[in-house]
Coordinates of C-alpha atoms in Angstrom, one line a residue:
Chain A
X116 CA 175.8 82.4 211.4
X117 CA 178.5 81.0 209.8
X118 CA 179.7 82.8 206.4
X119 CA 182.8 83.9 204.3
X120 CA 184.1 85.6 206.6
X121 CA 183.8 83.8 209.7
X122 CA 187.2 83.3 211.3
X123 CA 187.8 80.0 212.3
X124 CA 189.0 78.0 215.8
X125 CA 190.2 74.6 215.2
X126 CA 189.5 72.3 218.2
X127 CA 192.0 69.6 217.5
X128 CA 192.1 65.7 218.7
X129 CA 190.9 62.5 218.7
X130 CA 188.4 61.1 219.6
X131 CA 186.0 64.0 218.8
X132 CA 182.7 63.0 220.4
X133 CA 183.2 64.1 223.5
X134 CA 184.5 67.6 222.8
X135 CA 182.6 70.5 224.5
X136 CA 184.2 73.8 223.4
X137 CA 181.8 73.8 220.2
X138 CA 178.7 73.9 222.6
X139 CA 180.4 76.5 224.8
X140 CA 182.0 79.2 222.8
X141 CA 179.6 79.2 219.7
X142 CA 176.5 79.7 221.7
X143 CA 178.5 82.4 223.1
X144 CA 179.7 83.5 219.7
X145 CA 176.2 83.7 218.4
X146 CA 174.9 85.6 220.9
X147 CA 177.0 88.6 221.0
X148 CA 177.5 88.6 217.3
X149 CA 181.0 87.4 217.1
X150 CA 182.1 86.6 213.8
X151 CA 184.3 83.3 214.9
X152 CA 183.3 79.5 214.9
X153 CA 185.2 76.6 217.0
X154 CA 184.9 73.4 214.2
X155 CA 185.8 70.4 216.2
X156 CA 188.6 68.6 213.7
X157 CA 189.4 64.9 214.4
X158 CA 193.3 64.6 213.5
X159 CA 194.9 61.8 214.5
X160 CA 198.7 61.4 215.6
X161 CA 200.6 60.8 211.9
X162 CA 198.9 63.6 210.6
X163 CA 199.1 66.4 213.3
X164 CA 202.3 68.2 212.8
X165 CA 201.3 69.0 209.4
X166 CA 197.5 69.6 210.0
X167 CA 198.8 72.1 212.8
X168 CA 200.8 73.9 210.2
X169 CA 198.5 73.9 207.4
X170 CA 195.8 74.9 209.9
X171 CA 197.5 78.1 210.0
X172 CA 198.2 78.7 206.6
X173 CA 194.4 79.3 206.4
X174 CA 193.6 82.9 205.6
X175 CA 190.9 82.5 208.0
X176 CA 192.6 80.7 210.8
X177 CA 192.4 82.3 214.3
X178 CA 193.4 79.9 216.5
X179 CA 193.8 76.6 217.5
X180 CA 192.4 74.6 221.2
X181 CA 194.3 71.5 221.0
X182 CA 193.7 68.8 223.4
X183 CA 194.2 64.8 223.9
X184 CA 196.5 62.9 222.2
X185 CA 198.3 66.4 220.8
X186 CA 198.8 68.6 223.6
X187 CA 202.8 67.3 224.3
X188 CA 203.6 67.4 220.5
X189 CA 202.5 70.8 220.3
X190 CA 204.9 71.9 222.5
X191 CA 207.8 70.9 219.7
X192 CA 205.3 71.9 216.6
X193 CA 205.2 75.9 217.7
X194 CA 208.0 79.1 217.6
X195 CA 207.3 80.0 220.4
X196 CA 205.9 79.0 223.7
X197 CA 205.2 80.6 227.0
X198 CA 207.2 79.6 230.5
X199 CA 203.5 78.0 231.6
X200 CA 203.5 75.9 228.6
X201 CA 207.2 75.3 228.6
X202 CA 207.2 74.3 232.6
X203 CA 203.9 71.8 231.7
X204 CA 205.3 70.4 228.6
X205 CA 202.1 71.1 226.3
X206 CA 200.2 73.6 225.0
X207 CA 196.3 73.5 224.7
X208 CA 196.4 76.9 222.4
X209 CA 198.0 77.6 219.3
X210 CA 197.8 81.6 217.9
X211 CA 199.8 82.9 214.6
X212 CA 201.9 85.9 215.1
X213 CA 201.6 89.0 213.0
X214 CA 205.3 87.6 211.5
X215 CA 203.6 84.5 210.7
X216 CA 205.5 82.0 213.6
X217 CA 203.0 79.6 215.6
X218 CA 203.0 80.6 219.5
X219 CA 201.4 77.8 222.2
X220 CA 200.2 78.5 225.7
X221 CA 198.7 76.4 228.4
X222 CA 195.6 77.8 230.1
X223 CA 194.7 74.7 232.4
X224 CA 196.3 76.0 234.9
X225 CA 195.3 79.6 234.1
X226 CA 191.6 78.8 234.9
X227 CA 192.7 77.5 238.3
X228 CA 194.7 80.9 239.3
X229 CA 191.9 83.2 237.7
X230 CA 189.0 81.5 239.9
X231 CA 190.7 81.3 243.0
X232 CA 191.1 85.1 242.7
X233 CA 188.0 85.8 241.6
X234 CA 186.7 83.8 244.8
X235 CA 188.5 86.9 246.9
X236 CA 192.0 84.4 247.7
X237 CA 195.3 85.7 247.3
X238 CA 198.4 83.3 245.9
X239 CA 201.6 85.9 245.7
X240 CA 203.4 84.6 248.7
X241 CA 201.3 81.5 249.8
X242 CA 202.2 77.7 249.4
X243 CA 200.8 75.3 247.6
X244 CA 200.2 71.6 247.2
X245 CA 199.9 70.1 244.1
X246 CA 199.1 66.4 244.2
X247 CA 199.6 64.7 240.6
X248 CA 202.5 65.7 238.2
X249 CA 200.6 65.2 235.2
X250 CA 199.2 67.2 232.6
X251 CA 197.3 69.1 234.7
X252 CA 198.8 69.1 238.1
X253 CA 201.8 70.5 235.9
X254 CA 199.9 72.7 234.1
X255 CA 198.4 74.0 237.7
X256 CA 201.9 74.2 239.2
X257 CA 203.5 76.4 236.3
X258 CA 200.2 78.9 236.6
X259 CA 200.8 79.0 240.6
X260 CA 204.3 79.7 240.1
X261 CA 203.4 82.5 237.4
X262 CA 201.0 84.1 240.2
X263 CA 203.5 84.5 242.6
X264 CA 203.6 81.8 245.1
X265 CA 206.6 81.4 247.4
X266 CA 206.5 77.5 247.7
X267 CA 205.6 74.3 246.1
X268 CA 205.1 71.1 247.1
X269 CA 204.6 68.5 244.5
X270 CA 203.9 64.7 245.0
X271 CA 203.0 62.1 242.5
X272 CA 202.7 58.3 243.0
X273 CA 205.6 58.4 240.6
X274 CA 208.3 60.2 242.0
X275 CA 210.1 61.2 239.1
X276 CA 207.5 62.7 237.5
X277 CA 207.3 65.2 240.6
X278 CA 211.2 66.0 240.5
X279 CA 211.3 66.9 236.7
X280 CA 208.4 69.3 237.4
X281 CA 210.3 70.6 240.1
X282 CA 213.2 71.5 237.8
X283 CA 211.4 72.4 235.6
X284 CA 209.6 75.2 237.9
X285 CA 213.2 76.3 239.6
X286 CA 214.8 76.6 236.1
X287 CA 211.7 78.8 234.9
X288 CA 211.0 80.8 238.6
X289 CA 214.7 80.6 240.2
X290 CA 213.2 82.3 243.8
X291 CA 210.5 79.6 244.0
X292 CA 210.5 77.3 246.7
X293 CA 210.2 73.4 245.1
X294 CA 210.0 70.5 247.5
X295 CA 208.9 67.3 246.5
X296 CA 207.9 63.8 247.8
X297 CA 205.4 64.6 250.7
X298 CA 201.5 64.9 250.3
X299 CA 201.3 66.3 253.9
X300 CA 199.0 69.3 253.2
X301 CA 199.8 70.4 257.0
X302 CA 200.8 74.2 256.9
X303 CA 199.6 74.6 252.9
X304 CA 197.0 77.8 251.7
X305 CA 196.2 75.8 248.6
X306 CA 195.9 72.2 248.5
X307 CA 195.4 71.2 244.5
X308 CA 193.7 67.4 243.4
X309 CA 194.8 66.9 240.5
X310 CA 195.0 63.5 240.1
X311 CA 191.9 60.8 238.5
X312 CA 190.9 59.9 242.3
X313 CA 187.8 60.9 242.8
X314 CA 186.6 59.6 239.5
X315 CA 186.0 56.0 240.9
X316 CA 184.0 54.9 243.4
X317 CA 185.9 53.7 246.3
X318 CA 188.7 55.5 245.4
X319 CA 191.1 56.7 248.5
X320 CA 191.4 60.4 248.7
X321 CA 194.7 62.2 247.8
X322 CA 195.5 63.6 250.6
X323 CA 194.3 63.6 254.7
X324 CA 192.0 65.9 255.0
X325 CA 192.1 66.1 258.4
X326 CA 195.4 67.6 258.2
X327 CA 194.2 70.4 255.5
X328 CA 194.2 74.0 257.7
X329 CA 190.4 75.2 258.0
X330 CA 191.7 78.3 256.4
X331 CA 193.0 76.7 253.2
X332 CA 191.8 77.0 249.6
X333 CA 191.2 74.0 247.8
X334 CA 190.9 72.4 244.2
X335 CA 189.6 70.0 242.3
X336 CA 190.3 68.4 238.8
X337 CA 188.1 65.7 238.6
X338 CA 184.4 66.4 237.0
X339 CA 182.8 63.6 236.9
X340 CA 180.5 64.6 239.4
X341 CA 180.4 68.8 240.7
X342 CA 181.4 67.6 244.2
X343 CA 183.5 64.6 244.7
X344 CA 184.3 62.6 247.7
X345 CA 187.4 64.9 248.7
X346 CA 185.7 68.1 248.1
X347 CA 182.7 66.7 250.3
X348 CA 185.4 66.2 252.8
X349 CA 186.9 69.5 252.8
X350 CA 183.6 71.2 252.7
X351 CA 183.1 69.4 256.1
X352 CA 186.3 70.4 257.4
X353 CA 185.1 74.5 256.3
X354 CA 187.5 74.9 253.5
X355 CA 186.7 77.2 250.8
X356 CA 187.0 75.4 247.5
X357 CA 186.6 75.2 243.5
X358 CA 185.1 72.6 241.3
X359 CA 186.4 71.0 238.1
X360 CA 184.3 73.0 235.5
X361 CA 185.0 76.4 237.7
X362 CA 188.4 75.9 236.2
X363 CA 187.1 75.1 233.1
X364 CA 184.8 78.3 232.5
X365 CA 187.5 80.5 234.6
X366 CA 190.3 79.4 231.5
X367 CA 188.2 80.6 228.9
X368 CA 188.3 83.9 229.2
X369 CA 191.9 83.6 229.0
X370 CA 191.5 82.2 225.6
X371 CA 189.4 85.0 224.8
X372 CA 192.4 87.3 225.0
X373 CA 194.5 85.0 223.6
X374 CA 192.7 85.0 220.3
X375 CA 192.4 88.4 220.5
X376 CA 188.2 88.2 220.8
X377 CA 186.1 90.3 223.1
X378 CA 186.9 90.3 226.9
X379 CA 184.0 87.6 228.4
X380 CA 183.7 86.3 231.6
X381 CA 182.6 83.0 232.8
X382 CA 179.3 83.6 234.2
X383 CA 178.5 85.1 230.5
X384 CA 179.9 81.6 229.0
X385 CA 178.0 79.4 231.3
X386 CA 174.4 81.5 230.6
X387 CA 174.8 80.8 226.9
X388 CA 176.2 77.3 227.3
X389 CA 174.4 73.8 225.5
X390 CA 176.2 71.5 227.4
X391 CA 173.4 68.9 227.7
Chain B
X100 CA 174.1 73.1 217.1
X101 CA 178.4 71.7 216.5
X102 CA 179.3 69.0 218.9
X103 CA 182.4 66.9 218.9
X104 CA 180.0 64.4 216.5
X105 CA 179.3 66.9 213.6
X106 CA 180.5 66.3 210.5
X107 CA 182.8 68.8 208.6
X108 CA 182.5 69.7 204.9
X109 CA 184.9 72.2 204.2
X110 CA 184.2 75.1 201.9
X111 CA 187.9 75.2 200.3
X112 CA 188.4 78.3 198.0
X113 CA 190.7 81.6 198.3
X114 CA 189.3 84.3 199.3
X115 CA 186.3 83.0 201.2
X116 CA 184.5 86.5 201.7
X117 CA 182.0 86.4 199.1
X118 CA 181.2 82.5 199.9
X119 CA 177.1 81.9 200.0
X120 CA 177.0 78.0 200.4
X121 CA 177.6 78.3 205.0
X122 CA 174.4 80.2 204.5
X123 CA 172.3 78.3 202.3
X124 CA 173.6 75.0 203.6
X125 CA 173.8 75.3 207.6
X126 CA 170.6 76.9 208.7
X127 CA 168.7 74.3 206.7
X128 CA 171.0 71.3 208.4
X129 CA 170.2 73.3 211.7
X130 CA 166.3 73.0 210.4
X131 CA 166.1 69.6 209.5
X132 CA 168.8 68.5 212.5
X133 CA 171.6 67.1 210.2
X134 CA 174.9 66.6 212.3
X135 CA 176.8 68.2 209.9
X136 CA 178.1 72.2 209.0
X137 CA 179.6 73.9 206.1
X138 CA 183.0 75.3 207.1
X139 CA 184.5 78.2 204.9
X140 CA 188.5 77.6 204.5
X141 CA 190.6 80.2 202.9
X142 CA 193.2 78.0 201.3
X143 CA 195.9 80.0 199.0
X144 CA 197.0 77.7 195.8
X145 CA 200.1 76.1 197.0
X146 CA 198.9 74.8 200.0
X147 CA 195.9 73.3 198.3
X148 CA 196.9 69.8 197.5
X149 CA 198.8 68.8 200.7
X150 CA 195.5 70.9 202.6
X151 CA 193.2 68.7 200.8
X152 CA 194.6 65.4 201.5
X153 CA 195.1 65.9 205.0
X154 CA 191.3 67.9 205.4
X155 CA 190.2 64.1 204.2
X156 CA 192.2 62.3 206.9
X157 CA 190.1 64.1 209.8
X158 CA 187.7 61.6 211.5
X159 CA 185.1 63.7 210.5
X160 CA 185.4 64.9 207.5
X161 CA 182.1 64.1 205.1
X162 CA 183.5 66.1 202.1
X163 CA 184.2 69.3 200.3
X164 CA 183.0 71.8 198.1
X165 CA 185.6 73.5 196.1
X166 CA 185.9 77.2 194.8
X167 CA 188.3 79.4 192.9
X168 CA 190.7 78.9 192.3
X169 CA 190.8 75.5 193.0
X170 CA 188.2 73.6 191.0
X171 CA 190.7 72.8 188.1
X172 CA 193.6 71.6 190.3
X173 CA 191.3 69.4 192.1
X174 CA 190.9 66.8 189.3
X175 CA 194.3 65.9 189.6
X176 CA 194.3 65.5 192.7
X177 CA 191.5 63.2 193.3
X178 CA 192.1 59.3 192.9
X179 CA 188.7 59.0 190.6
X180 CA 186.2 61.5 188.7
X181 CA 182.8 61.8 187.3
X182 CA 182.9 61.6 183.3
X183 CA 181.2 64.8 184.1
X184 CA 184.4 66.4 185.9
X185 CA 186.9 64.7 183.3
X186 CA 185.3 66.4 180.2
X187 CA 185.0 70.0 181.9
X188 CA 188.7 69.8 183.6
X189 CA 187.6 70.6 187.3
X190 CA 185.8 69.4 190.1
X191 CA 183.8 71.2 192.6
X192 CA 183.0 68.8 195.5
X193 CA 185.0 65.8 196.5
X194 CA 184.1 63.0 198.8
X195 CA 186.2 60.3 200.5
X196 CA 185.4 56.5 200.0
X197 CA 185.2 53.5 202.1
X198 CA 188.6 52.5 200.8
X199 CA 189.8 56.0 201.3
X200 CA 189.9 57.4 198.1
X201 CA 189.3 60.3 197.1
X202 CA 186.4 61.0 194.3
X203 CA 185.5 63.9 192.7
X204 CA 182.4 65.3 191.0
X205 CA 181.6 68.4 189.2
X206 CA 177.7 69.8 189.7
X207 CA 177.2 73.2 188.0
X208 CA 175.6 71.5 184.9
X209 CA 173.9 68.9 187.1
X210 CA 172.0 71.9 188.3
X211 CA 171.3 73.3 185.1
X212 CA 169.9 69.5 184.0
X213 CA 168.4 68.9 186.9
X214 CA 166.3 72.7 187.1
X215 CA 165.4 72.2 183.2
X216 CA 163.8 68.9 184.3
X217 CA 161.6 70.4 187.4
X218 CA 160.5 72.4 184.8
X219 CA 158.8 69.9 182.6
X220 CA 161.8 70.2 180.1
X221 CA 162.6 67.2 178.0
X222 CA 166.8 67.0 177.1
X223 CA 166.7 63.6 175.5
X224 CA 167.5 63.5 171.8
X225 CA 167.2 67.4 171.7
X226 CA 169.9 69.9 170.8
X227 CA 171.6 72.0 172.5
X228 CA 173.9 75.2 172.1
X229 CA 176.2 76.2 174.9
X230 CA 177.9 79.8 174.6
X231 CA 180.9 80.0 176.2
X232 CA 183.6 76.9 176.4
X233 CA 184.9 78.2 180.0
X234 CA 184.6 76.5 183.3
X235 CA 180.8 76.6 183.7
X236 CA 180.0 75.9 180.1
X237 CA 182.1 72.9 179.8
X238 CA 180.1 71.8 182.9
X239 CA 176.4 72.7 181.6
X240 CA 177.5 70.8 178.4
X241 CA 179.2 67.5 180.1
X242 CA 176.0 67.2 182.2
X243 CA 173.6 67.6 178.9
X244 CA 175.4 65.1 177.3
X245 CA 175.5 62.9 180.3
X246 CA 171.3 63.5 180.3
X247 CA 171.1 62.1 176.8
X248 CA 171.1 65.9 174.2
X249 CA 171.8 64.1 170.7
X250 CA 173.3 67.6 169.6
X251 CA 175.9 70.2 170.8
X252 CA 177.4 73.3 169.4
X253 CA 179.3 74.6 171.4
X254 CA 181.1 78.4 170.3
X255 CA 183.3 80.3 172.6
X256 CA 185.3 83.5 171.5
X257 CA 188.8 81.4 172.1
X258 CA 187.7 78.8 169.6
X259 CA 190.4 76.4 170.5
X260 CA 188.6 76.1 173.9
X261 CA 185.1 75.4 172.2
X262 CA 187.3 72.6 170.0
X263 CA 189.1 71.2 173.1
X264 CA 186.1 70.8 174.8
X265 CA 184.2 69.1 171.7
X266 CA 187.0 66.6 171.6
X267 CA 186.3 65.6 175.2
X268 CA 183.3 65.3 174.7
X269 CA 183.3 63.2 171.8
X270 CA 185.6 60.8 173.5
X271 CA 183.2 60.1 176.4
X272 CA 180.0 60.3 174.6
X273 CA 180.9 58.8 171.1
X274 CA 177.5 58.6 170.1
X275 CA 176.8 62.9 170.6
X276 CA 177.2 65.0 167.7
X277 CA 179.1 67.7 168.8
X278 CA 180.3 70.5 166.4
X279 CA 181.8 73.6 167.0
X280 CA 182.3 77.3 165.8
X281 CA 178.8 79.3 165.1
X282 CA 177.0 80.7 167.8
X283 CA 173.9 80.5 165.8
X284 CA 170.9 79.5 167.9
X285 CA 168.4 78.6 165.1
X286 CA 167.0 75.7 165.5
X287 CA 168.4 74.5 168.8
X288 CA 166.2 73.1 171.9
X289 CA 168.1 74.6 174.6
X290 CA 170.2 77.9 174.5
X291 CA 172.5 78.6 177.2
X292 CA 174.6 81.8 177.6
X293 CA 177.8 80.3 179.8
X294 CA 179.8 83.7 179.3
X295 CA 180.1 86.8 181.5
X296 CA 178.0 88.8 178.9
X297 CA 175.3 90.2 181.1
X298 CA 177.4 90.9 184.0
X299 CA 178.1 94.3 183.0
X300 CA 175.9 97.3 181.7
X301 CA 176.6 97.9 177.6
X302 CA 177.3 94.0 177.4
X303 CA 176.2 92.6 174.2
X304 CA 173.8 89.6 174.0
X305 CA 175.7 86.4 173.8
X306 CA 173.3 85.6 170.8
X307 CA 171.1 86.8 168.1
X308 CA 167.9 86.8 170.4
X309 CA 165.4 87.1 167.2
X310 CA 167.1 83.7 166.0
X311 CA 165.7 81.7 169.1
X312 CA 162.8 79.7 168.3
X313 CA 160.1 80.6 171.1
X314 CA 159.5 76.8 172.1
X315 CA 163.5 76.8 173.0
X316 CA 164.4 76.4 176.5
X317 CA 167.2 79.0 177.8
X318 CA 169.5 79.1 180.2
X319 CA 171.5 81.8 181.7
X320 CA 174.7 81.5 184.2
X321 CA 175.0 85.4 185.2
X322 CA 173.7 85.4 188.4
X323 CA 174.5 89.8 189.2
X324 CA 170.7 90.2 188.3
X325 CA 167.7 88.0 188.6
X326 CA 166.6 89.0 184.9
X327 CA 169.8 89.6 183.1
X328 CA 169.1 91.4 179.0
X329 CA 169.5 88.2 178.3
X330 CA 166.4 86.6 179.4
X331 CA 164.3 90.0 179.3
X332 CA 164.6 89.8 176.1
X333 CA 164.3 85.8 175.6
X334 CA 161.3 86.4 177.6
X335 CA 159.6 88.7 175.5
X336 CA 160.3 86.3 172.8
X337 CA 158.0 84.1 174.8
X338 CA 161.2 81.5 175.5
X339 CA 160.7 79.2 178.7
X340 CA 163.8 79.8 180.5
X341 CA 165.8 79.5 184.4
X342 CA 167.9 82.4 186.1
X343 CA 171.5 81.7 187.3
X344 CA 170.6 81.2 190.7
X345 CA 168.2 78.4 190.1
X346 CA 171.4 76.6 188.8
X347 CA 172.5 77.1 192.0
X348 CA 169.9 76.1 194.2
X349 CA 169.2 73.1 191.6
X350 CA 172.7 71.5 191.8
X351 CA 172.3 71.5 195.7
X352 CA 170.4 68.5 195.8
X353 CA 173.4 66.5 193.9
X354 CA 175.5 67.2 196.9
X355 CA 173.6 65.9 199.4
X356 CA 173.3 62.7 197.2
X357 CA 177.2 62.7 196.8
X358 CA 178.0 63.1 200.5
X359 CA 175.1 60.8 201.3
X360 CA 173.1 63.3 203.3
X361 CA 169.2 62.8 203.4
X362 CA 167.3 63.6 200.6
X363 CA 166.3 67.6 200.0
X364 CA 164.8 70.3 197.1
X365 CA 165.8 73.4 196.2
X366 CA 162.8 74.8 197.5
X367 CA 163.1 73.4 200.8
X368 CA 166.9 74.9 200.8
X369 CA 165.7 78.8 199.6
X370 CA 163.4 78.5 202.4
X371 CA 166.1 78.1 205.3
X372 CA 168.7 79.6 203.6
X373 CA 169.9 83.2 205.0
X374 CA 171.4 84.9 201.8
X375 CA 171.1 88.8 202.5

């Protein structure tokens, strides 16, 4: 129940309609009696920067989620950011500081490391595979690297995009292993999708499968259907796995501490989640 | 339920703690499965005007309702206003046109008008004395003069508000007599007490009760009690009268109109609302 002094989370971008934090954390909200609210807020690019700010000037501003077509500005629009949103190049999270200055993190990638741990898999030492040096494989690639893993291997169909994440991630986490230009996932403990195939029918898969080890973990980013072609595929092959929206309930939590609410956890998200 | 397609009106006003309208407005669009939700936002004064303009460039943004202390400020800052807002000073809900501009609107006395009516009350051609020149009387008489009284008096303790507000009146209503000064309620139709008197134990009467003719119609705007001294004693006078809160609930209606929302009653809004 929404009153006077409900603290409010902005959900920021445009389009709107197909936002689905409101149906996900307010349910959750409601039922444990947490005085918050996630208002979905259609701002388009002009007016952003000083939406953001003003945002925050509200006495009952808690935070902000940010996502498409503001997640790169925000990056410039806060004081501070963290090395995961500084390594992506985007923030999907604004909070306000005691002292008033904006801080941005990235929890994308956060979802990814939190439910591959809570699926019993270690990353401190392991190498990865992150195919697609986007928003999210970077995003993915800066939360490995923050949970420890001792090499990287990043491919994109552009090139460059891969070798600026690389520099990015050696600037940030100096002992970390980088490689780029190969999609081999031969002799990789993760092997990360994060690129659109998958969402497409007929689309190739992003890697050979047949050369993923038995024994590795893989992820998906695509969710347009719980398992895609590639996931089907490694399933076959015996991999243990995560789907899309396991990533998205794992990040919440993170969010959760973030704002400074409650501690949840994602099985209590998805029981009180409307997501028709 | 929010989704990314629900509408925002934003409950602007500083501080937000004791807001009611989240409470009388949202469970009843929940009811009657209106898209839309009532969002309390604490804006401090001089972020107000740049807050306001950009709230109304959201995609989703229907409209606003407007508190202290931002009600006066608001008429300049809107691109056209109700006669109604112009003679009182201040606007309380704003809504954003095709074109884009902004309009704003004032409803306190709308409620007043619009209760007196429900309640077999005729204003045409009557008169009328409003007590108390403030923000809430200069509303209650706009909208009586906009609903057709021939006669005001209007007497406030800072006389050169009650003359102020005459000559705005006058001005927009050329035809109205309008005088100003006595607080005498002898032979007036309608009696309304627009002052604080009544808030506070010891308060005198805002008027010689025992001059109030028993057919007179009165009006109170103290809304701490139900029955303020006020009306107990215009009720043992045998006076037909309304409480403050069925201004409140009355002028509810008028919004829905303004942000084109479908059509409701106060009673229908008292039965969803959740006021504590």
């Amino acid at each position: 129940m929404i009153s006077g002094t409900t603290k409010l989370i902005g959900h920021i971008g445009f389009p709107t309609e197909s936002f689905k934090s409101p149906m996900i954390y307010n349910p959750y909200f409601e039922r444990e009696g947490i005085d918050a609210v996630v208002v979905p807020m259609g701002c388009e690019v002009p007016d952003y920067p000083s939406f953001l700010k003003l945002f925050f000037r509200l006495s009952n501003a808690l935070g902000t989620l940010i996502t498409m077509p503001h997640k790169v500005t925000t990056l410039s629009l806060v004081d501070a950011a963290s090395p995961t949103a500084a390594i992506a190049g985007a923030c999907n999270a604004v909070r306000r500081r005691e002292d008033g200055r904006l801080e941005g993190d990235l929890f994308d990638g956060e979802g990814f490391v939190r439910g591959m741990r809570r699926k019993g898999r270690v990353i401190e030492g392991t190498h990865a595979l992150v195919v697609g040096a986007g928003g999210v494989g970077s995003a993915i690639a800066a939360s490995l690297a923050r949970a420890g893993v001792a090499r990287i291997t990043l491919f994109d169909s552009h090139p460059e995009a891969a070798r600026q994440l690389a520099e990015r991630l050696k600037r940030h986490y100096p002992a970390l292993e980088v490689e780029v230009g190969a999609n081999d996932p031969a002799g990789c403990d993760i092997v990360v999708n994060a690129t659109p195939l998958g969402m497409r029918a007929g689309d190739p898969l992003p890697v050979e499968v047949e050369r993923i080890a038995p024994s590795a973990f893989v992820g998906e980013v695509v969710m347009t259907h719980e398992i895609t072609p590639f996931l089907a595929a490694v399933r076959a092959r015996g991999c243990a796995f995560q789907v899309g929206t396991d990533m998205l309930f794992e990040q919440i939590p993170a969010y959760f501490e973030f704002f400074g609410l409650p501690p949840t956890t994602p099985e209590a998200l998805r029981a009180a989640a409307q997501l028709d």
